[in-house]
XYZ file of C-alpha atoms in Angstrom:
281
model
C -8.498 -3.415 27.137
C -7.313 -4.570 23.538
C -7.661 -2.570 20.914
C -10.654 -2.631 18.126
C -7.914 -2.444 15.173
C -4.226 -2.945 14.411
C -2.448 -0.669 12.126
C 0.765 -2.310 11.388
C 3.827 -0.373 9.785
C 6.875 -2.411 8.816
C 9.494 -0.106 8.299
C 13.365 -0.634 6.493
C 15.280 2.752 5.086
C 11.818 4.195 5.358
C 13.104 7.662 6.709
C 12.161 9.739 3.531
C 8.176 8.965 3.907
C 7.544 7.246 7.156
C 6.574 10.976 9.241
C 4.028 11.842 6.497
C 2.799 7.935 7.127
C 2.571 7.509 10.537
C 0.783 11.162 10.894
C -1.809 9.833 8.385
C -2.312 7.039 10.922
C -2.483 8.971 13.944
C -5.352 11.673 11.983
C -7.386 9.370 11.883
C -11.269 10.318 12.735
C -11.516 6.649 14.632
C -9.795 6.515 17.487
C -10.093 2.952 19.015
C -6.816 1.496 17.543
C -2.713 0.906 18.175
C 0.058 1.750 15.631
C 2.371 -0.924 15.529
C 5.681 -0.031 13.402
C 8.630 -2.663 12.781
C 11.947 -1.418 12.367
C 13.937 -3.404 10.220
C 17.039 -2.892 11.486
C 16.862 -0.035 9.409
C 20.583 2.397 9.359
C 19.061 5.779 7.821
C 16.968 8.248 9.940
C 14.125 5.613 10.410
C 15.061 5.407 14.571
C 15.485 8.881 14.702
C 11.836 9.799 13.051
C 10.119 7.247 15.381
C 11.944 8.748 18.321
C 10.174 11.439 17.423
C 6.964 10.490 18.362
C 5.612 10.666 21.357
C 1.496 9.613 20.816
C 0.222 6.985 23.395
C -1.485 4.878 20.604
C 2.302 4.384 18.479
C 4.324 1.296 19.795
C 7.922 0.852 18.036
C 9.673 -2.184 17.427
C 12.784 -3.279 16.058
C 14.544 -6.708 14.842
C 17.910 -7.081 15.409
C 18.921 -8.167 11.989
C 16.881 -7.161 8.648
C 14.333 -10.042 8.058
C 12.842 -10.761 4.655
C 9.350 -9.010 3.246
C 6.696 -11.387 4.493
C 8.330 -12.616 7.136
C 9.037 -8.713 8.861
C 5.194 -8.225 7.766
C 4.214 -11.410 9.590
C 6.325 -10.257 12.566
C 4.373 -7.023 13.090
C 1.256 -8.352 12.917
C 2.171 -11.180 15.102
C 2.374 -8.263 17.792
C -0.855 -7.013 17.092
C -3.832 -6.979 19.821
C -6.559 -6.012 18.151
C -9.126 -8.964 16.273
C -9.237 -6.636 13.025
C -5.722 -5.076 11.171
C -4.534 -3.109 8.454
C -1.043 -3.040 7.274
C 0.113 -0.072 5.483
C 3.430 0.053 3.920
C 6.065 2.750 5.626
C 5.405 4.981 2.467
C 1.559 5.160 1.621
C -0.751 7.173 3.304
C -4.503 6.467 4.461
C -7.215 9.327 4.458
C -8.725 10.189 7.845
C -11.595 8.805 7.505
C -10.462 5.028 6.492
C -10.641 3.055 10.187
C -14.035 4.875 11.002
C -15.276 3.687 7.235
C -13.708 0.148 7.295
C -14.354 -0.898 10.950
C -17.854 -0.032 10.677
C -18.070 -2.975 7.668
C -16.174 -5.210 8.961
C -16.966 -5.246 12.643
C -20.721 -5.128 12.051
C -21.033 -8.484 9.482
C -19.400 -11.350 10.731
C -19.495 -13.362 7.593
C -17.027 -10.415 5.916
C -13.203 -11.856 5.923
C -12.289 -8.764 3.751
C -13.072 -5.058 3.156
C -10.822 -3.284 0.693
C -11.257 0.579 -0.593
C -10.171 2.321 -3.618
C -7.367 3.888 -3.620
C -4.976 7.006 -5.028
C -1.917 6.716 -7.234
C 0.444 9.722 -5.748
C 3.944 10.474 -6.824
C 6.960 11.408 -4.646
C 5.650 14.445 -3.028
C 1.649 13.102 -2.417
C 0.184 14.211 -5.589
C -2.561 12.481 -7.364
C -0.834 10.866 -10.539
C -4.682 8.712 -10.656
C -7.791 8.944 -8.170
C -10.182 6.267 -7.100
C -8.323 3.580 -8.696
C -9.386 -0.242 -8.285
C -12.281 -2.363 -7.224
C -14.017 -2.596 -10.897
C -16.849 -4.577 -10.770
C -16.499 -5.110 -7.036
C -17.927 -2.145 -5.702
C -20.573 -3.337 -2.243
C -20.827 -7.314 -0.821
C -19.766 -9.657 -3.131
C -19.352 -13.613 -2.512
C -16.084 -15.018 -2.319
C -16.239 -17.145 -5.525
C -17.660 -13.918 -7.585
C -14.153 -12.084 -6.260
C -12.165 -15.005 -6.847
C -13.538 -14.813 -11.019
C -13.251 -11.696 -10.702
C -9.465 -11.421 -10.177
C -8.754 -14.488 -12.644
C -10.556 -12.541 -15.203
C -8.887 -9.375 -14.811
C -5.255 -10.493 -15.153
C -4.236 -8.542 -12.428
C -4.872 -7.305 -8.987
C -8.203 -5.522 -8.880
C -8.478 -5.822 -4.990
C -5.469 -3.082 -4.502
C -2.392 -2.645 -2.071
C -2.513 -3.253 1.531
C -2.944 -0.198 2.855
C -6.869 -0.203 1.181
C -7.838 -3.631 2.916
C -8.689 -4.373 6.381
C -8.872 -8.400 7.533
C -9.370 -10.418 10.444
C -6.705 -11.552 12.618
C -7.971 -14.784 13.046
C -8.853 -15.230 9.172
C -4.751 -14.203 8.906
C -3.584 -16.224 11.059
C -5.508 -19.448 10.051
C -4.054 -19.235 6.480
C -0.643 -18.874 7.890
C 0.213 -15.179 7.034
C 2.194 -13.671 4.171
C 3.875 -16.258 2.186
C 7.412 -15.715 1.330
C 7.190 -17.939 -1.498
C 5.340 -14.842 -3.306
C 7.546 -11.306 -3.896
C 5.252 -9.081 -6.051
C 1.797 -10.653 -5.429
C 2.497 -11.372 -1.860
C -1.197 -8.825 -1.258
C -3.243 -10.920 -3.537
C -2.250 -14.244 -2.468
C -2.774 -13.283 1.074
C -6.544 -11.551 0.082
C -7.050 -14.810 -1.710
C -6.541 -16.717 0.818
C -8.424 -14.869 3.699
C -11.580 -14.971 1.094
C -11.604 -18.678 2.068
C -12.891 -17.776 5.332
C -15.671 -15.453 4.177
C -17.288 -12.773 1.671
C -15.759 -9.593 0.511
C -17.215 -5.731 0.620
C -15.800 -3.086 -1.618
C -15.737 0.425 -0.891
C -16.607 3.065 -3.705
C -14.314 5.779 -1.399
C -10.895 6.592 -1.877
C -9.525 5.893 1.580
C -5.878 5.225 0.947
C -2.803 6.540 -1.224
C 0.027 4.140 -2.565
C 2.969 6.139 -3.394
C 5.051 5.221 -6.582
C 8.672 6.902 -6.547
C 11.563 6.573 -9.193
C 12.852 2.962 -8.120
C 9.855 1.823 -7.515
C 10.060 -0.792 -10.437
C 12.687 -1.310 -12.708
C 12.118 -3.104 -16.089
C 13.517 -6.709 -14.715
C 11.138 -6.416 -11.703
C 8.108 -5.509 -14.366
C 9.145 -8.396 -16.208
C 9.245 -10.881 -12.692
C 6.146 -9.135 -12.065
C 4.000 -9.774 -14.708
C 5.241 -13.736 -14.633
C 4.628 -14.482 -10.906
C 1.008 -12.278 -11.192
C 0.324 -14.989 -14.189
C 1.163 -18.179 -12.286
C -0.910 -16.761 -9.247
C -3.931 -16.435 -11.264
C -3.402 -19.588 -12.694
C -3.032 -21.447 -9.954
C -5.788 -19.706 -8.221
C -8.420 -20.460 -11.498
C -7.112 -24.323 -10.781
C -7.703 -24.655 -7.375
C -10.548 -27.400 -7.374
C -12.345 -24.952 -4.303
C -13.315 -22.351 -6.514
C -14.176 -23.536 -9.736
C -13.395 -21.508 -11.712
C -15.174 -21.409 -15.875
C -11.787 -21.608 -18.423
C -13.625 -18.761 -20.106
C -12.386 -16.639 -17.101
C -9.032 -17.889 -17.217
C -8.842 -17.537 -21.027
C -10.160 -13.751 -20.640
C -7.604 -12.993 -17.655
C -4.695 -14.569 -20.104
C -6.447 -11.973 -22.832
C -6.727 -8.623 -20.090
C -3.327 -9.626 -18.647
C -0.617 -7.534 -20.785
C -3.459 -4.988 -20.606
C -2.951 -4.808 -16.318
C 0.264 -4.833 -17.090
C 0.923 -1.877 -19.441
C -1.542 -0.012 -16.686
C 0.627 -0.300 -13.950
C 3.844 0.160 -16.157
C 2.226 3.736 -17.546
C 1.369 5.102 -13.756
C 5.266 4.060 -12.960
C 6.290 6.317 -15.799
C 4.433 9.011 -15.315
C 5.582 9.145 -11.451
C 9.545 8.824 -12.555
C 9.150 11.679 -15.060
C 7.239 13.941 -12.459
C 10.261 13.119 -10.319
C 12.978 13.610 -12.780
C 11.483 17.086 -13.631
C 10.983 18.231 -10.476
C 14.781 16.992 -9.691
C 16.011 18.680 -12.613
C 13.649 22.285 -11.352
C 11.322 22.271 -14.561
């Protein structure tokens, strides 16, 4: 008998984080779902730590040659056998209660394509650097046009990281996946894409972490960042299915830099707790 949800790790040189990852999966209060985790031809101790584990629930894959971003996240989901997943990068974290909170939206209202949480910013050792971040405005059942304004007018990505969201399979795999064609935004175009196929539910709980280390983001990937977010959103405001007003695209243009320096500040903060703590102050 399949599964009621997916959790889907894609792993490369994951070996620092992946243990404290996977054990936030397998914690979890719910207990109707398979762990799925994709080595990519990783050559730290990524085999080793999955070797480790020994849970029923965990199955382990590996490619034989590293694959690029989406297409190693499209690959583990592709494996999947449950109708609802969540994909949670090999270095965030989920709280135990997330599946047991999520499924119980999702799999009860048909006419949901996506439920995302808030989440935690946590540094390199899982402290809190920000709590219950995301989801402005978007808090409970929303229609997918009302989301879709919502993200052109804040500039940014107000929905969160993949480890917060939980989607249908079918809803993925009828837009086609993860598209390569994206690097940073590759979460929001995907999120934008499922909300095509139905309405969207925030929840006001934390139930996820998304870890921010030293290298998470250097200044020429802020800068790449910041321009592929814009033509996202402005492609997205464009698109003749959701009409969007030009008032929200000209306040998204205004909140933009705003996102930005947001994002940059939480990166900061993270490096210097890590460059202190390296340096024992």
């Amino acid at each position: 008998m399949s599964p009621s949800v997916s959790v889907c790790i894609p792993a490369y040189q994951a070996g620092e984080y992946l243990a404290a990852t996977i054990n936030s999966v397998l914690r979890q209060t719910f207990e109707d779902f398979e762990l799925l985790v994709l080595d990519n031809a990783s050559t730290d101790a990524t085999p080793d730590i999955l070797r480790g584990f020994t849970d029923p629930r965990l199955r382990v894959l590996r490619n034989p040659e590293v694959l690029p971003v989406a297409a190693n996240w499209n690959r583990v989901i592709s494996k999947s056998a449950a109708p609802l997943v969540k994909l949670v990068c090999a270095d965030d974290l989920l709280h135990p209660r997330c599946l047991e909170r999520q499924h119980a939206v999702l799999a009860g209202d048909r006419s949901l394509a996506l439920v995302c949480s808030r989440r935690d910013l946590v540094n390199e050792q899982a402290r809190p650097i920000a709590r219950n971040r995301g989801l402005r405005g978007l808090l409970g059942r929303h229609d997918s046009r009302t989301v879709i304004r919502k993200i052109v007018r804040h500039g940014g990505n107000p929905l969160g990281e993949p480890a917060g969201a939980l989607f249908r399979r079918e809803h993925f795999d009828a837009v086609g996946g993860f598209d390569g064609r994206w690097r940073f935004p590759l979460d929001l175009h995907l999120w934008i894409r499922l909300l095509e196929h139905g309405d969207f539910y925030g929840m006001p709980e934390s139930l996820a972490a998304f870890r921010i280390g030293r290298g998470s983001l250097s200044a020429q990937a802020q800068r790449a960042e910041y321009a592929e977010q814009r033509s996202l959103t402005e492609r997205t405001a464009t698109a003749p299915q959701w009409t969007v007003p030009r008032v929200d695209r000209m306040v998204g243009a205004a909140r933009a830099p705003g996102a930005r320096l947001r994002r940059q500040a939480a990166f900061l903060l993270a490096r210097r707790q890590a460059e202190h703590r390296a340096t024992g102050g």
